[in-house]
């Protein structure tokens, strides 16, 4: 018996499904307030000093937060190669738009204050808004399309054929999911600004954040209702081997109304995810109104976690369903890398993820405290 066979293949597959969720969730919670701050920048800051306060609230940490996105993308590539292939080919233009926005963000951070010209700075402020709004919207649109099924198929040699278009992704339900994402991250950004700023910036963040929190509750509730009433889910109608080969075509899948809610009936504890999504947003609204800084940020993070986890809970064991060839749908049990690959990745993750968490925690501890507007004016202690 070799070392990697000590952990069963089905356990490794399930573990990596959960780990991918954890990595993407860490990105949503940490880089989420960066994106939300960018969305709120034109609304909470009315002059150059106020804008610099907002920018410096995330300036020291935004690069580190993106580590989770890089880890998530790399893990998908290694653990679920078919998912990576379909997502990065079918969603190519959407991914390109996200990358353009994320690439422009550091440029805006670095170049904005190089000149004192108001027009120059205003243009870079527009870029920061763009780099916050566009990824937030597209991530939500992507999840909306995943819930509806993506138009791809596989041939017998496992070649992937994507038959959709970029504008086909911009359907009403997917756009609604995109608005959920924008409202959710704007709420999270406002919670961060309440924690890191004082004065009029914090007051405006509370006002706009309260509206974003209520919008999150309303939009998320509407999306759930539409998903239940009008969006068909998918279910496996044949036997599937959890330790079988990574060949999605060995099963039978059919679309079925309400299929995405079956897991909540079969495993009632999974209802905790959507409930936390709603209660967290309500808690964030209350925290903003009561000026409870830590409480608001925690509630906002709980809301994001619940909303994201509700997608995984409702779809399990599906990872990426196909709308035109349901049998090609990718699931936890038939689209992973080999047993050995998953085991090696797990060992590496057990070693390095705690190191990343420890380092990140230390950085946030060192950088704790509010951004001082007086220090901004005096040009001391702030880089942007």
mmCIF file of C-alpha atoms in Angstrom:
data_model
loop_
_atom_site.group_PDB
_atom_site.id
_atom_site.type_symbol
_atom_site.label_atom_id
_atom_site.label_comp_id
_atom_site.label_asym_id
_atom_site.label_seq_id
_atom_site.Cartn_x
_atom_site.Cartn_y
_atom_site.Cartn_z
ATOM 1 C CA UNK A 1 0.000 0.000 0.000
ATOM 2 C CA UNK A 2 1.388 3.414 -1.002
ATOM 3 C CA UNK A 3 1.021 6.492 1.168
ATOM 4 C CA UNK A 4 -1.565 8.249 -0.988
ATOM 5 C CA UNK A 5 -3.947 5.290 -0.868
ATOM 6 C CA UNK A 6 -4.413 5.834 2.867
ATOM 7 C CA UNK A 7 -7.100 8.372 1.962
ATOM 8 C CA UNK A 8 -9.907 7.078 -0.245
ATOM 9 C CA UNK A 9 -10.404 8.692 -3.643
ATOM 10 C CA UNK A 10 -13.968 9.780 -2.860
ATOM 11 C CA UNK A 11 -12.805 11.456 0.364
ATOM 12 C CA UNK A 12 -10.090 13.329 -1.541
ATOM 13 C CA UNK A 13 -12.582 14.461 -4.166
ATOM 14 C CA UNK A 14 -14.992 15.698 -1.536
ATOM 15 C CA UNK A 15 -12.163 17.361 0.399
ATOM 16 C CA UNK A 16 -10.986 19.264 -2.653
ATOM 17 C CA UNK A 17 -14.518 20.342 -3.505
ATOM 18 C CA UNK A 18 -14.705 21.817 -0.006
ATOM 19 C CA UNK A 19 -11.198 23.349 -0.189
ATOM 20 C CA UNK A 20 -11.951 25.096 -3.479
ATOM 21 C CA UNK A 21 -15.018 26.533 -1.801
ATOM 22 C CA UNK A 22 -12.929 27.712 1.153
ATOM 23 C CA UNK A 23 -10.358 29.402 -1.113
ATOM 24 C CA UNK A 24 -12.997 31.194 -3.182
ATOM 25 C CA UNK A 25 -14.854 32.143 -0.022
ATOM 26 C CA UNK A 26 -11.661 33.588 1.463
ATOM 27 C CA UNK A 27 -11.248 35.663 -1.694
ATOM 28 C CA UNK A 28 -14.848 36.881 -1.562
ATOM 29 C CA UNK A 29 -14.585 37.922 2.087
ATOM 30 C CA UNK A 30 -11.133 39.542 1.973
ATOM 31 C CA UNK A 31 -10.844 41.018 -1.511
ATOM 32 C CA UNK A 32 -14.594 41.637 -1.399
ATOM 33 C CA UNK A 33 -14.205 44.729 0.759
ATOM 34 C CA UNK A 34 -11.501 45.998 -1.622
ATOM 35 C CA UNK A 35 -13.907 45.683 -4.544
ATOM 36 C CA UNK A 36 -16.738 47.158 -2.493
ATOM 37 C CA UNK A 37 -14.571 50.122 -1.506
ATOM 38 C CA UNK A 38 -13.873 50.782 -5.183
ATOM 39 C CA UNK A 39 -17.604 50.680 -5.940
ATOM 40 C CA UNK A 40 -18.312 53.189 -3.151
ATOM 41 C CA UNK A 41 -15.401 55.537 -3.924
ATOM 42 C CA UNK A 42 -17.375 58.062 -6.063
ATOM 43 C CA UNK A 43 -20.202 58.169 -3.516
ATOM 44 C CA UNK A 44 -18.485 58.376 -0.129
ATOM 45 C CA UNK A 45 -15.589 60.698 -1.070
ATOM 46 C CA UNK A 46 -16.269 64.185 -2.449
ATOM 47 C CA UNK A 47 -12.792 65.737 -2.544
ATOM 48 C CA UNK A 48 -9.211 64.615 -3.009
ATOM 49 C CA UNK A 49 -8.421 64.219 0.691
ATOM 50 C CA UNK A 50 -11.505 62.075 1.249
ATOM 51 C CA UNK A 51 -10.689 59.936 -1.769
ATOM 52 C CA UNK A 52 -7.162 59.418 -0.481
ATOM 53 C CA UNK A 53 -8.582 58.339 2.881
ATOM 54 C CA UNK A 54 -10.712 55.720 1.130
ATOM 55 C CA UNK A 55 -7.855 54.523 -1.070
ATOM 56 C CA UNK A 56 -5.401 54.292 1.829
ATOM 57 C CA UNK A 57 -7.882 52.234 3.850
ATOM 58 C CA UNK A 58 -7.326 49.328 1.436
ATOM 59 C CA UNK A 59 -3.970 50.295 -0.079
ATOM 60 C CA UNK A 60 -1.767 48.245 2.299
ATOM 61 C CA UNK A 61 -3.801 45.023 2.107
ATOM 62 C CA UNK A 62 -5.459 44.652 -1.294
ATOM 63 C CA UNK A 63 -2.496 42.877 -2.913
ATOM 64 C CA UNK A 64 -2.366 40.247 -0.195
ATOM 65 C CA UNK A 65 -6.102 39.659 -0.464
ATOM 66 C CA UNK A 66 -5.742 38.662 -4.109
ATOM 67 C CA UNK A 67 -3.563 35.724 -3.070
ATOM 68 C CA UNK A 68 -6.782 33.791 -2.440
ATOM 69 C CA UNK A 69 -7.926 34.317 -6.032
ATOM 70 C CA UNK A 70 -4.583 33.074 -7.344
ATOM 71 C CA UNK A 71 -4.698 30.055 -5.032
ATOM 72 C CA UNK A 72 -8.279 29.298 -6.060
ATOM 73 C CA UNK A 73 -7.484 29.507 -9.774
ATOM 74 C CA UNK A 74 -4.393 27.345 -9.394
ATOM 75 C CA UNK A 75 -6.252 24.781 -7.312
ATOM 76 C CA UNK A 76 -9.042 24.537 -9.890
ATOM 77 C CA UNK A 77 -6.445 24.034 -12.623
ATOM 78 C CA UNK A 78 -4.781 21.170 -10.751
ATOM 79 C CA UNK A 79 -7.711 19.538 -8.949
ATOM 80 C CA UNK A 80 -10.530 20.002 -11.479
ATOM 81 C CA UNK A 81 -8.874 20.386 -14.898
ATOM 82 C CA UNK A 82 -12.099 19.892 -16.866
ATOM 83 C CA UNK A 83 -13.783 22.653 -14.881
ATOM 84 C CA UNK A 84 -10.820 24.926 -15.553
ATOM 85 C CA UNK A 85 -10.922 24.125 -19.274
ATOM 86 C CA UNK A 86 -14.647 24.786 -19.665
ATOM 87 C CA UNK A 87 -14.719 27.910 -17.502
ATOM 88 C CA UNK A 88 -11.669 29.584 -19.028
ATOM 89 C CA UNK A 89 -12.712 28.809 -22.594
ATOM 90 C CA UNK A 90 -16.463 29.359 -22.346
ATOM 91 C CA UNK A 91 -16.159 32.437 -20.135
ATOM 92 C CA UNK A 92 -13.078 33.728 -21.951
ATOM 93 C CA UNK A 93 -14.303 37.276 -22.653
ATOM 94 C CA UNK A 94 -15.809 37.578 -19.191
ATOM 95 C CA UNK A 95 -12.541 36.393 -17.634
ATOM 96 C CA UNK A 96 -10.650 38.828 -19.852
ATOM 97 C CA UNK A 97 -12.809 41.715 -18.610
ATOM 98 C CA UNK A 98 -12.145 40.702 -14.991
ATOM 99 C CA UNK A 99 -8.409 40.470 -15.617
ATOM 100 C CA UNK A 100 -8.347 43.874 -17.321
ATOM 101 C CA UNK A 101 -10.085 45.387 -14.311
ATOM 102 C CA UNK A 102 -7.797 43.656 -11.810
ATOM 103 C CA UNK A 103 -4.701 44.650 -13.798
ATOM 104 C CA UNK A 104 -5.796 48.289 -14.018
ATOM 105 C CA UNK A 105 -6.424 48.488 -10.271
ATOM 106 C CA UNK A 106 -2.750 48.414 -9.174
ATOM 107 C CA UNK A 107 -1.901 50.835 -11.973
ATOM 108 C CA UNK A 108 -4.523 53.238 -10.639
ATOM 109 C CA UNK A 109 -3.248 52.857 -7.075
ATOM 110 C CA UNK A 110 0.330 53.591 -8.103
ATOM 111 C CA UNK A 111 -0.221 56.373 -10.653
ATOM 112 C CA UNK A 112 -3.129 58.319 -9.164
ATOM 113 C CA UNK A 113 -1.025 60.465 -6.840
ATOM 114 C CA UNK A 114 1.906 60.932 -9.197
ATOM 115 C CA UNK A 115 0.418 64.225 -10.370
ATOM 116 C CA UNK A 116 -1.653 66.812 -8.531
ATOM 117 C CA UNK A 117 -3.792 67.627 -11.571
ATOM 118 C CA UNK A 118 -7.483 67.127 -10.558
ATOM 119 C CA UNK A 119 -8.386 65.752 -13.986
ATOM 120 C CA UNK A 120 -5.584 63.195 -13.819
ATOM 121 C CA UNK A 121 -6.685 61.996 -10.411
ATOM 122 C CA UNK A 122 -10.370 61.945 -11.364
ATOM 123 C CA UNK A 123 -9.625 59.644 -14.310
ATOM 124 C CA UNK A 124 -7.748 57.203 -12.082
ATOM 125 C CA UNK A 125 -10.580 57.372 -9.551
ATOM 126 C CA UNK A 126 -12.886 56.299 -12.382
ATOM 127 C CA UNK A 127 -10.568 53.376 -13.071
ATOM 128 C CA UNK A 128 -10.732 52.349 -9.404
ATOM 129 C CA UNK A 129 -14.528 52.384 -9.570
ATOM 130 C CA UNK A 130 -14.414 50.345 -12.787
ATOM 131 C CA UNK A 131 -11.998 47.847 -11.260
ATOM 132 C CA UNK A 132 -14.348 47.356 -8.317
ATOM 133 C CA UNK A 133 -17.680 47.282 -10.113
ATOM 134 C CA UNK A 134 -16.853 45.113 -13.138
ATOM 135 C CA UNK A 135 -15.377 42.073 -11.323
ATOM 136 C CA UNK A 136 -18.158 42.241 -8.726
ATOM 137 C CA UNK A 137 -20.814 42.178 -11.440
ATOM 138 C CA UNK A 138 -19.177 39.498 -13.592
ATOM 139 C CA UNK A 139 -18.526 37.112 -10.701
ATOM 140 C CA UNK A 140 -22.232 37.218 -9.884
ATOM 141 C CA UNK A 141 -23.245 36.848 -13.531
ATOM 142 C CA UNK A 142 -20.976 33.799 -13.794
ATOM 143 C CA UNK A 143 -22.634 32.125 -10.804
ATOM 144 C CA UNK A 144 -26.044 32.896 -12.280
ATOM 145 C CA UNK A 145 -25.079 31.131 -15.491
ATOM 146 C CA UNK A 146 -23.641 28.166 -13.606
ATOM 147 C CA UNK A 147 -26.975 27.725 -11.811
ATOM 148 C CA UNK A 148 -28.780 27.700 -15.165
ATOM 149 C CA UNK A 149 -26.286 25.408 -16.872
ATOM 150 C CA UNK A 150 -23.538 26.319 -19.317
ATOM 151 C CA UNK A 151 -23.836 25.451 -23.045
ATOM 152 C CA UNK A 152 -20.947 23.023 -23.481
ATOM 153 C CA UNK A 153 -20.619 19.415 -24.565
ATOM 154 C CA UNK A 154 -17.990 16.686 -24.576
ATOM 155 C CA UNK A 155 -17.196 14.182 -27.288
ATOM 156 C CA UNK A 156 -16.076 10.625 -26.583
ATOM 157 C CA UNK A 157 -12.429 11.772 -26.444
ATOM 158 C CA UNK A 158 -13.274 14.335 -23.753
ATOM 159 C CA UNK A 159 -12.783 17.258 -26.136
ATOM 160 C CA UNK A 160 -14.727 20.266 -24.901
ATOM 161 C CA UNK A 161 -16.984 22.270 -27.212
ATOM 162 C CA UNK A 162 -18.487 25.501 -25.912
ATOM 163 C CA UNK A 163 -21.491 26.649 -27.956
ATOM 164 C CA UNK A 164 -22.514 29.804 -26.162
ATOM 165 C CA UNK A 165 -21.679 33.473 -26.660
ATOM 166 C CA UNK A 166 -20.576 36.299 -24.409
ATOM 167 C CA UNK A 167 -23.866 38.157 -24.729
ATOM 168 C CA UNK A 168 -25.760 34.951 -24.056
ATOM 169 C CA UNK A 169 -24.286 35.092 -20.560
ATOM 170 C CA UNK A 170 -26.057 38.408 -19.965
ATOM 171 C CA UNK A 171 -29.498 36.899 -19.440
ATOM 172 C CA UNK A 172 -31.979 38.346 -16.901
ATOM 173 C CA UNK A 173 -31.411 35.810 -14.118
ATOM 174 C CA UNK A 174 -27.619 36.022 -14.436
ATOM 175 C CA UNK A 175 -27.760 39.835 -14.369
ATOM 176 C CA UNK A 176 -29.905 39.646 -11.239
ATOM 177 C CA UNK A 177 -27.217 37.473 -9.640
ATOM 178 C CA UNK A 178 -24.669 40.057 -10.743
ATOM 179 C CA UNK A 179 -26.640 42.771 -8.945
ATOM 180 C CA UNK A 180 -26.742 40.589 -5.818
ATOM 181 C CA UNK A 181 -22.951 40.406 -5.981
ATOM 182 C CA UNK A 182 -22.543 44.170 -6.466
ATOM 183 C CA UNK A 183 -24.904 45.003 -3.574
ATOM 184 C CA UNK A 184 -23.298 42.389 -1.330
ATOM 185 C CA UNK A 185 -19.763 43.656 -1.907
ATOM 186 C CA UNK A 186 -20.811 47.306 -1.625
ATOM 187 C CA UNK A 187 -22.268 46.397 1.773
ATOM 188 C CA UNK A 188 -18.974 44.723 2.701
ATOM 189 C CA UNK A 189 -16.967 47.723 1.501
ATOM 190 C CA UNK A 190 -19.082 50.064 3.602
ATOM 191 C CA UNK A 191 -18.523 47.869 6.660
ATOM 192 C CA UNK A 192 -14.782 48.120 6.050
ATOM 193 C CA UNK A 193 -14.900 51.905 5.602
ATOM 194 C CA UNK A 194 -16.887 52.291 8.817
ATOM 195 C CA UNK A 195 -14.100 50.380 10.575
ATOM 196 C CA UNK A 196 -11.167 52.176 8.938
ATOM 197 C CA UNK A 197 -12.338 55.791 8.554
ATOM 198 C CA UNK A 198 -13.881 58.624 10.575
ATOM 199 C CA UNK A 199 -15.938 61.708 9.890
ATOM 200 C CA UNK A 200 -17.973 62.353 6.778
ATOM 201 C CA UNK A 201 -16.479 59.409 4.861
ATOM 202 C CA UNK A 202 -17.621 56.970 7.534
ATOM 203 C CA UNK A 203 -21.058 58.630 7.712
ATOM 204 C CA UNK A 204 -21.573 58.369 3.983
ATOM 205 C CA UNK A 205 -20.344 54.767 4.049
ATOM 206 C CA UNK A 206 -22.989 53.977 6.675
ATOM 207 C CA UNK A 207 -25.719 55.597 4.576
ATOM 208 C CA UNK A 208 -24.822 53.880 1.323
ATOM 209 C CA UNK A 209 -23.970 50.648 3.100
ATOM 210 C CA UNK A 210 -27.403 50.546 4.714
ATOM 211 C CA UNK A 211 -28.995 50.821 1.279
ATOM 212 C CA UNK A 212 -26.659 48.125 -0.081
ATOM 213 C CA UNK A 213 -27.515 45.777 2.808
ATOM 214 C CA UNK A 214 -31.252 46.146 2.224
ATOM 215 C CA UNK A 215 -30.689 45.696 -1.519
ATOM 216 C CA UNK A 216 -28.746 42.511 -0.791
ATOM 217 C CA UNK A 217 -31.662 41.068 1.186
ATOM 218 C CA UNK A 218 -34.202 42.034 -1.478
ATOM 219 C CA UNK A 219 -32.175 40.949 -4.517
ATOM 220 C CA UNK A 220 -30.986 37.690 -2.943
ATOM 221 C CA UNK A 221 -34.543 36.837 -1.943
ATOM 222 C CA UNK A 222 -35.784 37.582 -5.477
ATOM 223 C CA UNK A 223 -33.002 35.477 -6.998
ATOM 224 C CA UNK A 224 -33.910 32.551 -4.739
ATOM 225 C CA UNK A 225 -37.583 32.838 -5.644
ATOM 226 C CA UNK A 226 -36.832 32.946 -9.373
ATOM 227 C CA UNK A 227 -34.466 29.996 -9.024
ATOM 228 C CA UNK A 228 -37.221 27.986 -7.365
ATOM 229 C CA UNK A 229 -40.027 28.969 -9.736
ATOM 230 C CA UNK A 230 -38.442 29.414 -13.152
ATOM 231 C CA UNK A 231 -34.923 27.944 -13.335
ATOM 232 C CA UNK A 232 -34.652 24.199 -13.835
ATOM 233 C CA UNK A 233 -31.938 22.452 -11.879
ATOM 234 C CA UNK A 234 -30.253 19.144 -12.700
ATOM 235 C CA UNK A 235 -30.232 15.734 -11.074
ATOM 236 C CA UNK A 236 -28.370 12.492 -11.687
ATOM 237 C CA UNK A 237 -30.824 9.772 -12.712
ATOM 238 C CA UNK A 238 -28.335 6.902 -12.904
ATOM 239 C CA UNK A 239 -25.819 5.280 -10.599
ATOM 240 C CA UNK A 240 -22.542 7.111 -10.157
ATOM 241 C CA UNK A 241 -19.340 5.710 -8.688
ATOM 242 C CA UNK A 242 -17.638 8.152 -6.245
ATOM 243 C CA UNK A 243 -14.293 6.425 -6.874
ATOM 244 C CA UNK A 244 -14.812 5.865 -10.589
ATOM 245 C CA UNK A 245 -12.858 7.337 -13.500
ATOM 246 C CA UNK A 246 -13.009 11.040 -14.319
ATOM 247 C CA UNK A 247 -15.381 10.604 -17.234
ATOM 248 C CA UNK A 248 -18.562 12.708 -16.950
ATOM 249 C CA UNK A 249 -20.225 10.798 -19.824
ATOM 250 C CA UNK A 250 -20.666 7.654 -17.732
ATOM 251 C CA UNK A 251 -23.806 8.986 -16.044
ATOM 252 C CA UNK A 252 -27.282 10.142 -17.003
ATOM 253 C CA UNK A 253 -28.464 13.623 -16.047
ATOM 254 C CA UNK A 254 -31.807 15.299 -16.572
ATOM 255 C CA UNK A 255 -33.148 18.775 -15.972
ATOM 256 C CA UNK A 256 -35.829 19.026 -13.339
ATOM 257 C CA UNK A 257 -37.811 21.903 -11.861
ATOM 258 C CA UNK A 258 -36.818 22.601 -8.283
ATOM 259 C CA UNK A 259 -33.821 20.242 -8.412
ATOM 260 C CA UNK A 260 -31.558 22.856 -6.820
ATOM 261 C CA UNK A 261 -33.691 22.739 -3.658
ATOM 262 C CA UNK A 262 -33.663 18.970 -3.158
ATOM 263 C CA UNK A 263 -30.509 19.069 -1.024
ATOM 264 C CA UNK A 264 -32.197 21.430 1.413
ATOM 265 C CA UNK A 265 -34.999 18.899 1.876
ATOM 266 C CA UNK A 266 -32.704 15.882 2.100
ATOM 267 C CA UNK A 267 -30.188 17.619 4.390
ATOM 268 C CA UNK A 268 -32.069 20.322 6.323
ATOM 269 C CA UNK A 269 -28.861 21.581 7.966
ATOM 270 C CA UNK A 270 -27.813 23.024 4.592
ATOM 271 C CA UNK A 271 -30.591 25.597 5.013
ATOM 272 C CA UNK A 272 -28.154 27.362 7.317
ATOM 273 C CA UNK A 273 -26.357 28.800 4.263
ATOM 274 C CA UNK A 274 -29.200 30.884 2.747
ATOM 275 C CA UNK A 275 -30.484 31.778 6.215
ATOM 276 C CA UNK A 276 -27.069 33.151 7.177
ATOM 277 C CA UNK A 277 -26.923 35.000 3.871
ATOM 278 C CA UNK A 278 -30.108 36.872 4.740
ATOM 279 C CA UNK A 279 -29.541 37.276 8.485
ATOM 280 C CA UNK A 280 -25.958 38.439 7.944
ATOM 281 C CA UNK A 281 -27.112 41.233 5.626
ATOM 282 C CA UNK A 282 -29.819 42.256 8.107
ATOM 283 C CA UNK A 283 -27.212 42.219 10.883
ATOM 284 C CA UNK A 284 -24.897 44.381 8.763
ATOM 285 C CA UNK A 285 -27.726 46.869 8.248
ATOM 286 C CA UNK A 286 -28.345 47.036 11.990
ATOM 287 C CA UNK A 287 -24.616 47.331 12.694
ATOM 288 C CA UNK A 288 -24.276 50.229 10.272
ATOM 289 C CA UNK A 289 -27.239 52.002 11.821
ATOM 290 C CA UNK A 290 -25.897 51.453 15.351
ATOM 291 C CA UNK A 291 -22.266 52.232 14.374
ATOM 292 C CA UNK A 292 -21.046 48.849 15.613
ATOM 293 C CA UNK A 293 -17.866 48.514 13.547
ATOM 294 C CA UNK A 294 -16.590 44.983 14.263
ATOM 295 C CA UNK A 295 -20.120 43.584 14.484
ATOM 296 C CA UNK A 296 -20.987 45.064 11.075
ATOM 297 C CA UNK A 297 -17.914 43.659 9.364
ATOM 298 C CA UNK A 298 -18.501 40.207 10.857
ATOM 299 C CA UNK A 299 -22.160 40.208 9.823
ATOM 300 C CA UNK A 300 -21.220 41.316 6.323
ATOM 301 C CA UNK A 301 -18.674 38.480 6.092
ATOM 302 C CA UNK A 302 -21.304 36.019 7.353
ATOM 303 C CA UNK A 303 -23.737 37.225 4.691
ATOM 304 C CA UNK A 304 -21.177 36.785 1.910
ATOM 305 C CA UNK A 305 -20.281 33.339 3.226
ATOM 306 C CA UNK A 306 -23.900 32.254 3.411
ATOM 307 C CA UNK A 307 -24.752 33.498 -0.072
ATOM 308 C CA UNK A 308 -21.740 31.836 -1.685
ATOM 309 C CA UNK A 309 -22.178 28.600 0.285
ATOM 310 C CA UNK A 310 -25.849 28.421 -0.668
ATOM 311 C CA UNK A 311 -24.816 27.980 -4.306
ATOM 312 C CA UNK A 312 -22.516 25.073 -3.481
ATOM 313 C CA UNK A 313 -25.046 23.489 -1.113
ATOM 314 C CA UNK A 314 -27.877 23.612 -3.633
ATOM 315 C CA UNK A 315 -25.817 22.275 -6.553
ATOM 316 C CA UNK A 316 -23.900 19.447 -4.873
ATOM 317 C CA UNK A 317 -22.617 17.133 -6.335
ATOM 318 C CA UNK A 318 -22.687 19.238 -9.517
ATOM 319 C CA UNK A 319 -19.842 21.652 -10.154
ATOM 320 C CA UNK A 320 -20.720 22.827 -13.660
ATOM 321 C CA UNK A 321 -23.901 21.523 -15.318
ATOM 322 C CA UNK A 322 -24.293 21.526 -19.093
ATOM 323 C CA UNK A 323 -27.492 22.995 -20.509
ATOM 324 C CA UNK A 324 -27.145 21.389 -23.963
ATOM 325 C CA UNK A 325 -25.632 18.016 -23.051
ATOM 326 C CA UNK A 326 -26.647 17.260 -19.442
ATOM 327 C CA UNK A 327 -24.669 14.000 -19.333
ATOM 328 C CA UNK A 328 -21.488 16.074 -19.807
ATOM 329 C CA UNK A 329 -22.184 17.977 -16.593
ATOM 330 C CA UNK A 330 -19.177 18.050 -14.295
ATOM 331 C CA UNK A 331 -19.639 16.688 -10.788
ATOM 332 C CA UNK A 332 -17.513 16.141 -7.719
ATOM 333 C CA UNK A 333 -17.270 12.419 -8.514
ATOM 334 C CA UNK A 334 -16.294 12.396 -12.201
ATOM 335 C CA UNK A 335 -14.211 15.445 -13.173
ATOM 336 C CA UNK A 336 -11.254 15.559 -10.791
ATOM 337 C CA UNK A 337 -7.562 14.907 -11.206
ATOM 338 C CA UNK A 338 -6.024 11.582 -10.244
ATOM 339 C CA UNK A 339 -5.909 10.144 -6.741
ATOM 340 C CA UNK A 340 -2.169 10.841 -6.460
ATOM 341 C CA UNK A 341 -2.472 14.445 -7.673
ATOM 342 C CA UNK A 342 -5.208 15.263 -5.184
ATOM 343 C CA UNK A 343 -3.216 13.702 -2.353
ATOM 344 C CA UNK A 344 -0.011 15.632 -3.148
ATOM 345 C CA UNK A 345 -1.968 18.874 -3.405
ATOM 346 C CA UNK A 346 -3.631 18.166 -0.074
ATOM 347 C CA UNK A 347 -0.260 17.672 1.639
ATOM 348 C CA UNK A 348 1.052 20.929 0.162
ATOM 349 C CA UNK A 349 -2.123 22.767 1.199
ATOM 350 C CA UNK A 350 -1.943 21.477 4.771
ATOM 351 C CA UNK A 351 1.575 22.919 5.004
ATOM 352 C CA UNK A 352 1.190 26.265 3.255
ATOM 353 C CA UNK A 353 -2.374 27.461 3.849
ATOM 354 C CA UNK A 354 -1.831 27.829 7.630
ATOM 355 C CA UNK A 355 1.327 29.827 6.877
ATOM 356 C CA UNK A 356 -0.636 32.158 4.583
ATOM 357 C CA UNK A 357 -3.395 32.549 7.170
ATOM 358 C CA UNK A 358 -0.871 33.282 9.935
ATOM 359 C CA UNK A 359 0.994 35.849 7.838
ATOM 360 C CA UNK A 360 -2.228 37.540 6.721
ATOM 361 C CA UNK A 361 -3.469 37.704 10.307
ATOM 362 C CA UNK A 362 -0.175 39.299 11.400
ATOM 363 C CA UNK A 363 -0.377 41.904 8.612
ATOM 364 C CA UNK A 364 -3.904 42.913 9.581
ATOM 365 C CA UNK A 365 -2.809 43.138 13.208
ATOM 366 C CA UNK A 366 0.108 45.419 12.343
ATOM 367 C CA UNK A 367 -2.050 47.628 10.106
ATOM 368 C CA UNK A 368 -4.943 47.837 12.562
ATOM 369 C CA UNK A 369 -6.415 51.278 13.172
ATOM 370 C CA UNK A 370 -8.143 54.043 11.278
ATOM 371 C CA UNK A 371 -6.765 56.074 8.411
ATOM 372 C CA UNK A 372 -6.008 59.527 9.779
ATOM 373 C CA UNK A 373 -7.145 62.399 7.562
ATOM 374 C CA UNK A 374 -4.637 64.723 9.240
ATOM 375 C CA UNK A 375 -1.796 62.357 8.329
ATOM 376 C CA UNK A 376 -3.051 62.352 4.751
ATOM 377 C CA UNK A 377 -2.856 66.155 4.674
ATOM 378 C CA UNK A 378 0.592 66.121 6.245
ATOM 379 C CA UNK A 379 1.773 63.449 3.764
ATOM 380 C CA UNK A 380 3.014 61.196 6.580
ATOM 381 C CA UNK A 381 2.443 57.482 6.951
ATOM 382 C CA UNK A 382 0.346 56.923 3.825
ATOM 383 C CA UNK A 383 1.544 55.779 0.436
ATOM 384 C CA UNK A 384 -1.363 56.783 -1.823
#
